[in-house]
Amino acid sequence: MYMNKSKRQNGQGFGIAGHGVWLGWLAALAMCLSMMGGQVHAQSQAEKVTDKAPSGSSKVADAIKDKVVDAKEQMEKEKEAEALKVDLTTPGQTVKTFIEAMDKITGLWDEATINDEDKKKQQNIAIACMWVKGTDYETDRAKAVLAANDLYSVLNRIQDYLSMGMLDDKTYLGNADYIDEGAGKKEITLFPINDGQQDEFEKLLNTTSVPRIVLERNDADEWKFDKGTVERAGSMLKLFTEHDINPKRGPMVTSIAPMIESALPKYLVQGEFLQIKYWQWLLVLILIFIGMVIDLFFRILVKSSSRRLIKRRGMTEDMHETIKYSARPFGLLAAAVFWITALKLTFTIGKDENLAVYVLFSSLRIYIAVIGTLTAWRFVDLIAMFLEAKAKRTSTKFDDVLIPLMRKTFKVFVVAIGIVYAAGALGVSIAPLLASIGIASVGISFAMKDTVENFFGSVAVLLDRPFDVGDWVLIDSAEGIVEQVGFRSTRIRTFYNSQITIPNSNLVRAKVDNYGRRRYRRWKTNLSVQYDTTPDQLIAFTEGVRELVRTHPYTRKDYYEVYCNEFGDSSLDILLYVFFEVPDWNTELRERERLFLDIVRLADALGVSFAFPTRTLHLYNEEKDAIHKPSEAPLSSTERRAEVLGVHAAQRLMKQQTWQKKKPGAVVITGAPTDIKLDDGGNPVVEDEKEDEGKKE
């Protein structure tokens, strides 16, 4: 409770008075006894006068009685005024006096019974701390007591937001920034103490106007709770109760400075530099050293952990360096949190308390905002690195586009939170700033029209997915491999290794030809053979090529064309029209080469020669009759025999291929030189040669 904290701050607490207070009470008791003796003497004298007076002088007796009553009332008032002499010279003393009296009434601290007379006395002290003159509270005691109880409950509920030490600081009371002067009065706001506290309670109470607790100084230089505070005490308590603003239960250690000072030499406690005690300067140096140790510990921990990750999960050295780079701010953040926590336990925080301490804590809060933002930024990079590594092992490419976009989104969010925290550390009110941004948003939207279009273009790419990272695309005149899809633009790496940046807003309207989405890759060419190739050879050759297509590991088997198609200038042209089902261009080239070599081997086996552009000059001799020998008419089985011959030749070629045992995978490009084994004669050794020789034998 609030009074528990106050007791620790005063050494004795609000509920227990010091020895000086006890002596004052004894003096007041002696004075009361003397007054009572005078009262008895005056009463006896009046009775004597009454007894001696004749019956006709009753009016004189009544007048004397009235004077006695007036004297009695005057003595009672003087007695009450003497008992109510309280110290209201400073705002802090007024608050302490008020809470001391209410502590005794409620028994929350002493837990002792209090009689009606003492209870009434403490109620009068509490009322004396409030400005009731000229109000209903001056004549209606019950109403004034109720207001005191409500105000006491309110102070208990906001105890952790009050700074009692500042109210006794003479420099604070003389600072015009904190005291409102006007209409011949001076006042000080006890709650809320600053704009940050105002904003905090606006959110807690869901209101735009937080009730104030104000102390006002009268002409007698006494500080009292002003009329407005007394009148709204009940409504404040109701508001705080509705929103569950409760005091923290149990004692709360807010500072261990007194305990430390009790164990230190006096010169360290009493000596100061820049209004900071010597022992506190030494403490700052010690805390800096401990913070550096914490930072070093975090770096060693991250280094050892990353090495274990490399061994267990096969991480690359680049990933290890990324982890070290990303984890560096974590140690700095841990050190900063340790610093501010330790300083809060040993320093009194607040601009009103000490300017040097205020600057120290404000700088530390800004440092935490900066290093915290950097830590969150690096943490996003760290998580994105692991997710990207995992995404590369998946077959889908959607995550390859999503992860970079999510990384940038979280980074923008981190920066926004960092700015808000830094503004709060500087005491800047965020609500007016957000309101001004809302008003200026219309103008900003026009100025950032292209940026907004690009952003929604990236969203369209993410949702519609016209291409993925790694796809070969043709967008208008830009052709290449998609490298990155960002918030503003998409980057394409061309085949001549330049990079093209396309604004995402253009992608919404552009024509996108995605070669990467092809299921089959077409190959159309002509196989030119010489004119002296016989029809049987042509049939055998074309059917053999078809068999090669049917048995190839990566060709499409349900649609292909191999036919004699044209009579060329110097060759017979055979159309080869096939499709490869391969994942990428590199694999397509490899499998095209495989089919090409098989066709060459087939032609050699069948005695078919490929043609090349030639020109043969023939001189016509009219005197010599040309003798023409017509070819034999084909039999019914001629063509079938040729087809069987071609198929058999193709099967004989395919039978020894290594891919018959295991289908080759995608092409893997390595930058390292090929390691070729040589025999004693310096000739390359092929591992499959021994198997081939064994089969021949």
XYZ file of C-alpha atoms in Angstrom:
697
model
C 0.000 0.000 0.000
C 0.937 3.612 -0.402
C 1.442 4.189 3.295
C 3.855 1.235 3.519
C 6.084 2.831 0.957
C 5.878 6.160 2.736
C 6.972 4.637 5.991
C 10.098 3.329 4.414
C 10.798 6.711 2.884
C 10.405 8.609 6.175
C 12.162 6.084 8.356
C 9.054 5.703 10.560
C 6.100 5.893 8.200
C 2.939 7.861 7.962
C 1.146 5.828 10.619
C 3.673 6.167 13.526
C 4.761 9.552 14.860
C 8.274 10.326 16.116
C 9.353 11.237 19.639
C 8.797 14.939 18.899
C 5.150 14.270 18.182
C 4.754 12.474 21.519
C 6.248 15.485 23.377
C 3.845 17.773 21.544
C 0.933 15.644 22.624
C 2.050 15.825 26.308
C 2.295 19.628 26.120
C -1.168 19.841 24.592
C -2.530 17.581 27.343
C -1.090 19.851 30.087
C -2.606 22.905 28.425
C -5.997 21.216 28.253
C -5.843 20.387 31.960
C -5.085 24.031 32.813
C -7.982 25.185 30.662
C -10.295 22.724 32.362
C -9.220 24.099 35.760
C -9.977 27.643 34.616
C -13.331 26.515 33.333
C -14.255 24.952 36.704
C -13.163 28.098 38.554
C -15.238 30.342 36.314
C -18.243 28.107 36.733
C -17.981 28.177 40.573
C -17.709 31.969 40.572
C -20.787 32.217 38.432
C -22.718 29.972 40.794
C -21.685 32.128 43.769
C -22.837 35.280 42.018
C -26.109 33.622 41.174
C -26.685 32.508 44.739
C -25.984 35.992 46.112
C -28.125 37.789 43.541
C -31.688 38.726 44.477
C -34.633 37.144 42.707
C -35.308 40.344 40.777
C -31.924 40.251 39.080
C -32.469 37.001 37.026
C -31.615 38.819 33.802
C -28.161 39.567 35.116
C -27.731 35.918 36.041
C -28.782 34.794 32.562
C -26.311 37.190 30.990
C -23.553 35.817 33.162
C -24.487 32.245 32.175
C -24.353 33.188 28.495
C -20.904 34.623 28.968
C -19.815 31.424 30.686
C -21.126 29.330 27.774
C -19.383 31.560 25.265
C -16.172 31.298 27.230
C -16.543 27.508 27.283
C -17.091 27.311 23.521
C -14.161 29.619 22.901
C -11.891 27.461 25.032
C -13.022 24.339 23.169
C -12.263 25.995 19.835
C -8.873 27.112 21.088
C -8.220 23.570 22.316
C -9.179 22.056 18.948
C -7.123 24.633 17.055
C -4.134 23.914 19.282
C -4.529 20.168 18.652
C -4.900 20.699 14.879
C -1.628 22.525 14.426
C -0.186 20.562 11.464
C 2.732 21.163 9.105
C 1.418 22.184 5.673
C 4.458 24.181 4.578
C 5.197 22.035 1.524
C 3.033 19.930 -0.795
C 4.867 16.799 0.252
C 4.324 17.500 3.947
C 0.611 18.059 3.320
C 0.277 14.729 1.546
C 2.231 12.946 4.284
C 0.149 14.557 7.038
C -3.069 13.608 5.271
C -2.002 9.994 4.818
C -0.678 9.723 8.404
C -4.079 10.742 9.738
C -5.986 8.405 7.431
C -3.589 5.546 8.261
C -4.459 5.900 11.933
C -8.175 5.998 11.205
C -8.181 2.919 8.985
C -5.534 1.046 10.991
C -4.004 -0.298 7.791
C -0.483 0.206 9.139
C -0.633 0.043 12.927
C -3.605 -2.378 13.022
C -4.487 -0.858 16.412
C -7.915 0.118 17.697
C -8.691 3.815 17.905
C -11.294 5.426 20.156
C -13.919 7.824 18.910
C -12.159 10.907 20.256
C -8.853 10.084 18.551
C -10.694 9.106 15.375
C -12.446 12.466 15.328
C -9.134 14.202 15.897
C -7.461 12.412 12.969
C -10.464 13.175 10.780
C -10.068 16.853 11.632
C -6.375 16.670 10.683
C -7.241 15.070 7.346
C -9.936 17.685 6.685
C -7.427 20.414 7.571
C -5.305 19.196 4.635
C -8.182 19.891 2.243
C -9.508 23.235 1.016
C -13.064 23.274 2.412
C -13.465 26.950 3.290
C -16.483 28.484 1.605
C -17.871 25.095 0.500
C -20.485 22.661 1.738
C -17.690 20.560 3.211
C -16.992 23.313 5.807
C -20.439 23.006 7.380
C -21.202 19.356 6.583
C -18.621 17.339 8.513
C -19.934 13.956 7.353
C -19.555 15.028 3.731
C -16.007 16.239 4.380
C -15.072 12.940 6.067
C -16.474 11.011 3.091
C -14.415 13.138 0.678
C -11.281 12.480 2.765
C -11.917 8.732 2.647
C -12.423 8.822 -1.135
C -9.272 10.878 -1.671
C -7.300 8.500 0.546
C -8.508 5.507 -1.491
C -7.559 7.260 -4.731
C -4.036 7.971 -3.456
C -3.681 4.327 -2.477
C -4.658 3.208 -5.967
C -2.096 5.431 -7.701
C 0.663 5.128 -5.102
C 3.184 3.710 -7.601
C 2.765 6.734 -9.857
C 3.519 9.374 -7.218
C 6.935 10.829 -6.397
C 6.852 12.093 -2.841
C 10.437 13.256 -2.704
C 9.930 15.811 -5.435
C 7.266 17.649 -3.417
C 9.793 18.802 -0.811
C 12.461 19.861 -3.296
C 12.852 23.634 -3.027
C 14.189 23.891 -6.572
C 11.096 22.065 -7.763
C 8.767 24.419 -5.903
C 10.594 27.382 -7.370
C 10.431 26.104 -10.928
C 7.760 27.936 -12.908
C 7.445 24.953 -15.255
C 5.706 22.971 -12.539
C 3.792 25.657 -10.614
C 0.858 27.449 -12.217
C 0.614 31.053 -11.075
C -2.521 33.049 -11.710
C -5.259 34.961 -9.907
C -2.978 35.419 -6.911
C -2.516 31.732 -6.177
C -0.010 28.974 -6.733
C -0.821 25.344 -7.354
C 0.987 22.129 -8.150
C -0.297 19.017 -9.927
C 0.392 15.861 -7.947
C -1.220 13.579 -10.526
C -0.757 13.103 -13.431
C 2.803 14.383 -13.142
C 3.679 14.530 -16.869
C 2.355 13.933 -20.383
C 3.559 10.333 -20.398
C 1.525 9.556 -17.271
C -1.406 11.448 -18.767
C -1.305 9.300 -21.933
C -0.929 6.109 -19.896
C -4.018 6.779 -17.775
C -6.028 7.919 -20.789
C -5.547 4.396 -22.124
C -6.148 2.707 -18.750
C -9.308 4.701 -18.042
C -10.467 4.881 -21.671
C -10.940 8.623 -21.446
C -9.534 11.759 -23.010
C -9.500 13.706 -19.740
C -7.780 12.230 -16.692
C -8.939 13.781 -13.369
C -6.194 15.822 -11.702
C -5.055 15.894 -8.083
C -3.927 19.451 -7.345
C -2.461 21.120 -4.247
C -2.962 24.869 -3.803
C -1.081 27.335 -1.591
C -3.171 29.851 0.386
C -2.237 33.258 1.768
C -0.857 31.662 4.935
C 1.640 29.703 2.801
C -0.191 26.460 3.536
C -0.515 23.810 0.850
C -3.878 22.043 0.705
C -5.775 19.850 -1.730
C -7.744 22.357 -3.799
C -11.543 22.534 -4.003
C -11.668 20.748 -7.362
C -9.712 17.774 -6.035
C -11.970 17.501 -2.984
C -15.138 17.737 -5.074
C -14.072 15.132 -7.649
C -12.547 12.648 -5.178
C -15.702 10.513 -5.215
C -15.968 10.445 -9.011
C -12.242 9.637 -9.307
C -12.605 6.678 -6.951
C -15.601 5.412 -8.928
C -13.701 5.753 -12.210
C -10.623 3.952 -10.878
C -12.786 1.205 -9.384
C -14.639 0.622 -12.667
C -11.343 0.192 -14.533
C -9.746 -1.928 -11.795
C -6.934 0.498 -10.933
C -5.853 -1.180 -7.686
C -2.859 -0.742 -5.406
C -0.181 -3.406 -5.507
C -0.422 -5.844 -2.642
C 2.340 -6.150 -0.072
C 5.489 -4.115 0.456
C 7.336 -3.037 -2.651
C 11.053 -2.300 -2.578
C 11.589 0.813 -4.676
C 15.129 1.633 -3.641
C 17.960 -0.121 -1.860
C 20.000 3.077 -1.624
C 19.453 3.550 2.154
C 20.623 0.007 2.841
C 23.753 0.553 0.737
C 24.502 3.940 2.307
C 24.260 2.476 5.812
C 27.216 0.215 5.030
C 29.419 2.856 3.340
C 31.796 5.476 4.764
C 30.344 8.957 5.252
C 32.586 10.647 2.691
C 31.161 8.385 -0.042
C 27.596 9.091 1.076
C 27.884 12.836 1.696
C 30.228 13.774 -1.146
C 28.636 14.724 -4.483
C 29.689 15.495 -8.043
C 27.088 16.868 -10.474
C 24.476 16.251 -7.753
C 25.283 12.526 -7.788
C 26.903 10.979 -4.730
C 30.384 9.494 -4.891
C 29.198 5.969 -4.141
C 26.681 6.207 -6.985
C 29.461 7.145 -9.415
C 31.421 4.113 -8.245
C 28.290 2.012 -8.685
C 27.901 3.239 -12.268
C 31.460 2.115 -13.068
C 30.833 -1.291 -11.482
C 27.581 -1.692 -13.410
C 29.318 -0.827 -16.681
C 31.910 -3.528 -15.996
C 29.223 -6.114 -15.139
C 27.317 -5.164 -18.296
C 30.428 -5.779 -20.387
C 30.803 -9.197 -18.744
C 27.171 -9.994 -19.602
C 27.762 -8.954 -23.215
C 30.895 -11.123 -23.402
C 29.005 -14.069 -21.921
C 26.306 -13.774 -24.581
C 28.877 -13.645 -27.370
C 30.634 -16.783 -26.095
C 27.287 -18.548 -25.698
C 26.216 -17.688 -29.252
C 29.574 -18.733 -30.670
C 29.499 -22.149 -29.002
C 25.836 -22.694 -29.881
C 26.391 -21.858 -33.548
C 29.275 -24.330 -33.730
C 27.047 -27.086 -32.367
C 24.398 -26.192 -34.929
C 26.959 -26.426 -37.720
C 27.989 -29.920 -36.621
C 24.492 -31.255 -35.990
C 22.524 -29.700 -38.843
C 25.204 -29.284 -41.460
C 25.136 -25.500 -41.517
C 27.510 -23.676 -43.802
C 30.242 -21.343 -42.631
C 28.312 -18.401 -44.099
C 25.351 -19.264 -41.891
C 27.690 -19.423 -38.903
C 28.937 -15.901 -39.632
C 25.350 -14.702 -40.085
C 24.420 -16.098 -36.675
C 27.348 -14.330 -35.020
C 26.476 -11.074 -36.776
C 22.758 -11.299 -35.941
C 23.232 -12.317 -32.303
C 25.703 -9.521 -31.444
C 23.055 -6.997 -30.231
C 21.467 -9.542 -27.866
C 24.337 -9.169 -25.404
C 24.179 -5.379 -25.585
C 20.428 -5.452 -24.935
C 20.861 -7.763 -21.933
C 23.520 -5.432 -20.519
C 21.277 -2.386 -21.023
C 18.325 -4.050 -19.278
C 20.613 -4.958 -16.374
C 21.888 -1.372 -16.162
C 18.478 0.293 -16.036
C 17.126 -2.281 -13.558
C 20.067 -1.797 -11.209
C 19.952 1.991 -11.463
C 16.232 2.054 -10.683
C 17.004 0.349 -7.368
C 19.711 2.836 -6.416
C 18.642 6.170 -7.918
C 15.593 8.381 -7.586
C 14.259 8.856 -11.094
C 12.569 11.990 -12.364
C 13.421 15.318 -13.915
C 12.250 17.005 -10.736
C 14.624 14.987 -8.570
C 17.987 15.516 -10.193
C 18.806 16.794 -13.658
C 21.948 14.666 -13.993
C 20.082 11.498 -13.014
C 17.246 12.393 -15.369
C 19.676 12.832 -18.259
C 21.383 9.539 -17.353
C 18.140 7.577 -17.344
C 16.772 9.278 -20.465
C 19.971 8.444 -22.344
C 19.774 4.849 -21.157
C 16.139 4.552 -22.255
C 17.000 5.897 -25.705
C 19.911 3.457 -25.878
C 17.556 0.595 -25.016
C 15.144 1.760 -27.722
C 17.918 1.825 -30.336
C 19.621 -1.417 -29.324
C 16.249 -3.126 -28.840
C 15.197 -2.155 -32.361
C 18.523 -3.368 -33.737
C 18.177 -6.641 -31.815
C 14.687 -7.247 -33.180
C 15.919 -6.341 -36.686
C 18.755 -8.880 -36.492
C 16.431 -11.464 -34.950
C 14.116 -11.158 -37.956
C 17.131 -11.725 -40.239
C 18.132 -14.764 -38.192
C 14.698 -16.382 -38.360
C 14.388 -15.558 -42.066
C 17.759 -17.208 -42.745
C 16.622 -20.509 -41.227
C 13.263 -20.339 -43.010
C 14.904 -19.597 -46.357
C 17.268 -22.539 -45.899
C 14.274 -24.751 -45.169
C 12.345 -23.319 -48.133
C 15.142 -24.272 -50.509
C 14.657 -27.915 -49.555
C 10.958 -27.860 -50.464
C 9.559 -28.461 -53.938
C 7.205 -25.469 -53.907
C 8.523 -22.003 -54.672
C 5.729 -20.058 -52.993
C 7.676 -19.893 -49.741
C 10.671 -18.521 -51.647
C 8.554 -15.450 -52.472
C 6.649 -15.257 -49.179
C 9.608 -15.328 -46.786
C 11.411 -12.227 -48.202
C 8.140 -10.270 -48.143
C 7.421 -11.309 -44.556
C 10.960 -10.366 -43.562
C 10.497 -6.833 -44.889
C 7.042 -6.547 -43.300
C 8.326 -7.473 -39.847
C 11.267 -5.101 -40.212
C 8.924 -2.191 -40.930
C 6.874 -3.179 -37.874
C 10.010 -3.371 -35.711
C 11.127 0.108 -36.767
C 7.663 1.535 -36.032
C 7.638 0.035 -32.530
C 11.167 1.319 -31.935
C 10.176 4.859 -32.913
C 7.168 4.771 -30.576
C 9.295 3.510 -27.672
C 12.010 6.088 -28.315
C 9.414 8.856 -28.420
C 8.039 7.668 -25.094
C 11.553 7.640 -23.623
C 11.981 11.257 -24.709
C 8.626 12.200 -23.186
C 7.019 12.915 -26.548
C 3.265 12.376 -26.612
C 2.342 9.874 -29.320
C -1.385 10.665 -29.561
C -0.995 14.166 -31.098
C 1.653 12.803 -33.449
C -0.669 10.054 -34.674
C -3.478 12.570 -35.060
C -1.301 14.833 -37.200
C -0.243 11.843 -39.289
C -3.902 10.977 -39.811
C -4.633 14.471 -41.081
C -1.605 14.443 -43.347
C -2.333 10.935 -44.626
C -4.418 12.299 -47.504
C -1.546 14.361 -48.838
C 0.909 11.561 -48.180
C -1.256 9.118 -50.126
C -1.071 11.343 -53.212
C 2.670 11.813 -52.826
C 3.230 8.069 -52.391
C 0.836 6.979 -55.131
C 3.472 4.983 -57.010
C 4.735 3.364 -53.817
C 1.220 2.254 -52.881
C 0.672 0.853 -56.384
C 3.936 -1.056 -56.179
C 2.972 -2.464 -52.794
C -0.369 -3.747 -54.046
C 1.425 -5.082 -57.106
C 3.607 -7.191 -54.819
C 0.475 -8.397 -53.008
C -1.047 -9.341 -56.379
C 2.107 -11.261 -57.311
C 2.014 -13.051 -53.972
C -1.649 -14.014 -54.270
C -1.922 -14.639 -58.015
C 1.592 -16.109 -58.342
C 2.215 -15.549 -62.071
C 5.796 -16.646 -61.401
C 8.050 -17.848 -58.600
C 11.632 -17.147 -57.665
C 13.858 -19.085 -60.069
C 11.386 -19.105 -62.984
C 12.466 -18.190 -66.504
C 10.077 -15.430 -67.558
C 9.512 -12.982 -70.377
C 7.826 -9.797 -69.143
C 7.310 -7.406 -72.045
C 10.873 -7.166 -73.374
C 12.609 -8.331 -70.172
C 13.693 -11.972 -70.209
C 15.603 -13.871 -67.549
C 15.438 -15.682 -64.218
C 13.403 -14.183 -61.341
C 15.787 -13.439 -58.461
C 13.720 -11.503 -55.936
C 10.194 -10.180 -55.400
C 10.176 -7.140 -53.106
C 7.655 -4.585 -51.863
C 8.444 -2.090 -54.596
C 9.977 -4.045 -57.457
C 10.891 -7.431 -58.892
C 14.456 -8.212 -59.968
C 15.273 -10.400 -62.983
C 18.711 -11.747 -63.884
C 19.121 -11.838 -67.655
C 21.039 -14.504 -69.564
C 23.841 -12.018 -70.188
C 24.053 -11.597 -66.380
C 22.631 -8.102 -66.071
C 19.832 -7.297 -63.626
C 16.515 -5.778 -64.660
C 14.298 -4.086 -62.051
C 10.585 -3.986 -62.860
C 8.168 -1.950 -60.669
C 5.504 -4.221 -59.234
C 2.760 -1.884 -60.435
C 3.715 -2.811 -64.018
C 3.227 -6.506 -63.279
C -0.510 -5.987 -62.740
C -0.957 -4.928 -66.376
C 2.023 -6.648 -68.042
C 1.931 -9.809 -70.164
C 3.983 -12.456 -68.377
C 5.280 -15.429 -70.358
C 6.517 -17.942 -67.791
C 8.848 -20.463 -69.401
C 9.516 -21.913 -65.967
C 5.953 -23.242 -65.781
C 6.392 -25.433 -68.853
C 5.787 -29.103 -68.189
C 7.481 -30.152 -71.439
C 10.300 -28.529 -73.409
C 10.045 -28.907 -77.158
C 12.875 -29.794 -79.537
C 12.215 -29.483 -83.262
C 14.964 -30.186 -85.792
C 15.689 -31.916 -89.127
C 17.935 -34.956 -89.509
C 19.501 -34.587 -92.975
C 20.749 -37.806 -94.618
C 22.374 -38.291 -97.977
C 20.384 -38.904 -101.140
C 22.030 -42.270 -101.675
C 20.260 -43.641 -98.591
C 18.012 -46.500 -99.616
C 14.323 -46.595 -98.669
C 14.929 -49.570 -96.384
C 17.625 -47.626 -94.597
C 15.303 -44.637 -94.219
C 12.551 -46.811 -92.751
C 14.974 -48.559 -90.416
C 16.534 -45.268 -89.350
C 13.244 -43.431 -88.666
C 11.810 -46.376 -86.743
C 15.036 -46.700 -84.799
C 14.845 -43.003 -83.824
C 11.262 -43.547 -82.649
C 12.471 -46.412 -80.486
C 15.137 -44.148 -79.027
C 12.455 -41.615 -78.139
C 10.264 -44.298 -76.582
C 13.083 -45.583 -74.377
C 14.689 -42.246 -73.453
C 14.401 -41.496 -69.696
C 13.187 -37.894 -70.084
C 11.166 -37.750 -73.329
C 7.419 -37.490 -73.625
C 6.135 -40.881 -74.744
C 2.596 -40.019 -75.831
C 3.408 -37.390 -78.419
C 6.377 -37.263 -80.806
C 6.932 -37.109 -84.576
C 9.767 -38.781 -86.584
C 9.113 -38.885 -90.353
C 10.804 -38.195 -93.662
C 9.515 -34.728 -94.251
C 11.247 -32.903 -97.114
C 13.534 -33.238 -100.087
C 16.225 -30.745 -99.392
C 18.711 -29.191 -101.800
C 21.367 -31.669 -100.809
C 19.695 -34.048 -98.361
C 16.676 -36.027 -97.401
C 15.244 -34.262 -94.334
C 13.710 -36.277 -91.491
C 11.552 -34.258 -89.065
C 12.391 -34.837 -85.391
C 9.720 -33.331 -83.114
C 10.003 -34.382 -79.455
C 9.368 -33.033 -75.936
C 11.554 -33.357 -72.847
C 10.048 -33.504 -69.352
C 12.871 -31.939 -67.353
C 12.996 -29.508 -64.383
C 15.410 -26.960 -65.836
C 17.350 -25.862 -68.884
C 20.586 -27.552 -67.844
C 18.897 -30.943 -67.640
C 17.189 -30.288 -70.968
C 20.538 -29.703 -72.690
C 22.027 -32.830 -71.162
C 19.133 -35.057 -72.230
C 19.006 -33.499 -75.676
C 22.671 -34.388 -76.040
C 21.962 -37.938 -74.887
C 19.316 -38.379 -77.605
C 21.545 -36.708 -80.192
C 24.426 -39.110 -79.529
C 22.116 -42.119 -79.618
C 20.856 -41.006 -83.039
C 24.429 -40.716 -84.336
C 25.238 -44.213 -83.049
C 22.061 -45.572 -84.653
C 22.941 -44.018 -88.016
C 26.405 -45.554 -87.847
C 24.954 -48.971 -87.023
C 22.548 -48.817 -89.981
C 25.081 -47.392 -92.427
C 23.196 -44.122 -92.806
C 25.333 -41.075 -93.543
C 24.345 -37.551 -92.618
C 24.357 -35.052 -95.460
C 25.971 -31.692 -95.616
C 25.463 -28.937 -98.183
C 27.205 -30.054 -101.386
C 27.188 -29.141 -105.028
C 27.906 -31.836 -107.680
C 28.484 -30.776 -111.296
C 27.186 -33.281 -113.898
C 28.068 -32.861 -117.645
C 25.360 -34.210 -119.916
C 26.502 -36.298 -122.931
C 23.825 -36.591 -125.631
C 25.718 -39.220 -127.647
C 25.878 -41.656 -124.737
C 22.644 -43.300 -123.765
C 22.142 -43.478 -120.075
C 21.380 -46.949 -118.863
C 18.733 -46.908 -116.094
C 18.305 -49.862 -113.812
C 14.991 -49.637 -111.979
C 14.888 -50.826 -108.357
C 13.033 -53.920 -107.413
C 9.448 -53.540 -106.292
C 9.176 -53.840 -102.515
C 7.680 -56.979 -101.132
C 4.957 -57.021 -98.493
C 7.508 -57.670 -95.759
C 10.206 -55.286 -96.950
C 9.140 -52.303 -94.884
C 8.422 -54.434 -91.835
C 11.840 -56.042 -92.107
C 13.438 -52.580 -92.257
C 11.463 -51.428 -89.216
C 12.524 -54.473 -87.224
C 16.099 -53.875 -88.259
C 15.955 -50.278 -86.995
C 14.264 -51.214 -83.714
C 16.766 -53.990 -83.107
C 19.668 -51.610 -83.734
C 18.192 -49.040 -81.347
C 17.564 -51.633 -78.637
C 21.087 -52.943 -79.001
C 22.367 -49.395 -78.418
C 20.059 -48.741 -75.443
C 20.823 -52.036 -73.731
C 24.273 -50.950 -72.560
C 23.254 -47.455 -71.393
C 23.967 -46.746 -67.698
C 20.663 -44.944 -67.182
C 18.801 -48.223 -67.719
C 19.662 -49.114 -64.098
C 18.985 -45.700 -62.571
C 17.322 -42.637 -64.052
C 19.735 -39.685 -64.009
C 18.793 -36.755 -61.780
C 18.912 -33.033 -62.466
C 22.147 -31.378 -63.500
C 24.383 -30.318 -60.611
C 26.962 -27.709 -61.548
C 30.145 -27.745 -59.459
C 32.955 -25.258 -59.622
C 35.675 -27.713 -58.609
C 37.884 -29.350 -61.298
C 37.142 -32.953 -62.262
C 39.310 -35.594 -60.603
C 40.371 -38.092 -63.321
C 42.260 -41.263 -62.370
C 45.145 -42.326 -64.646
C 46.730 -45.732 -65.091
C 50.466 -46.455 -65.148
C 50.637 -45.438 -68.793
C 49.027 -42.078 -68.165
C 45.714 -43.063 -69.749
C 42.426 -42.171 -68.075
C 40.781 -45.039 -66.213
C 37.059 -45.497 -66.655
C 35.492 -47.501 -63.840
C 32.901 -49.121 -66.097
C 35.513 -50.488 -68.540
C 36.194 -53.599 -66.447
C 32.490 -54.421 -66.355
C 32.233 -53.965 -70.138
C 35.264 -56.193 -70.738
C 33.791 -58.883 -68.498
C 30.556 -58.802 -70.431
C 32.413 -59.133 -73.772
C 34.327 -62.168 -72.491
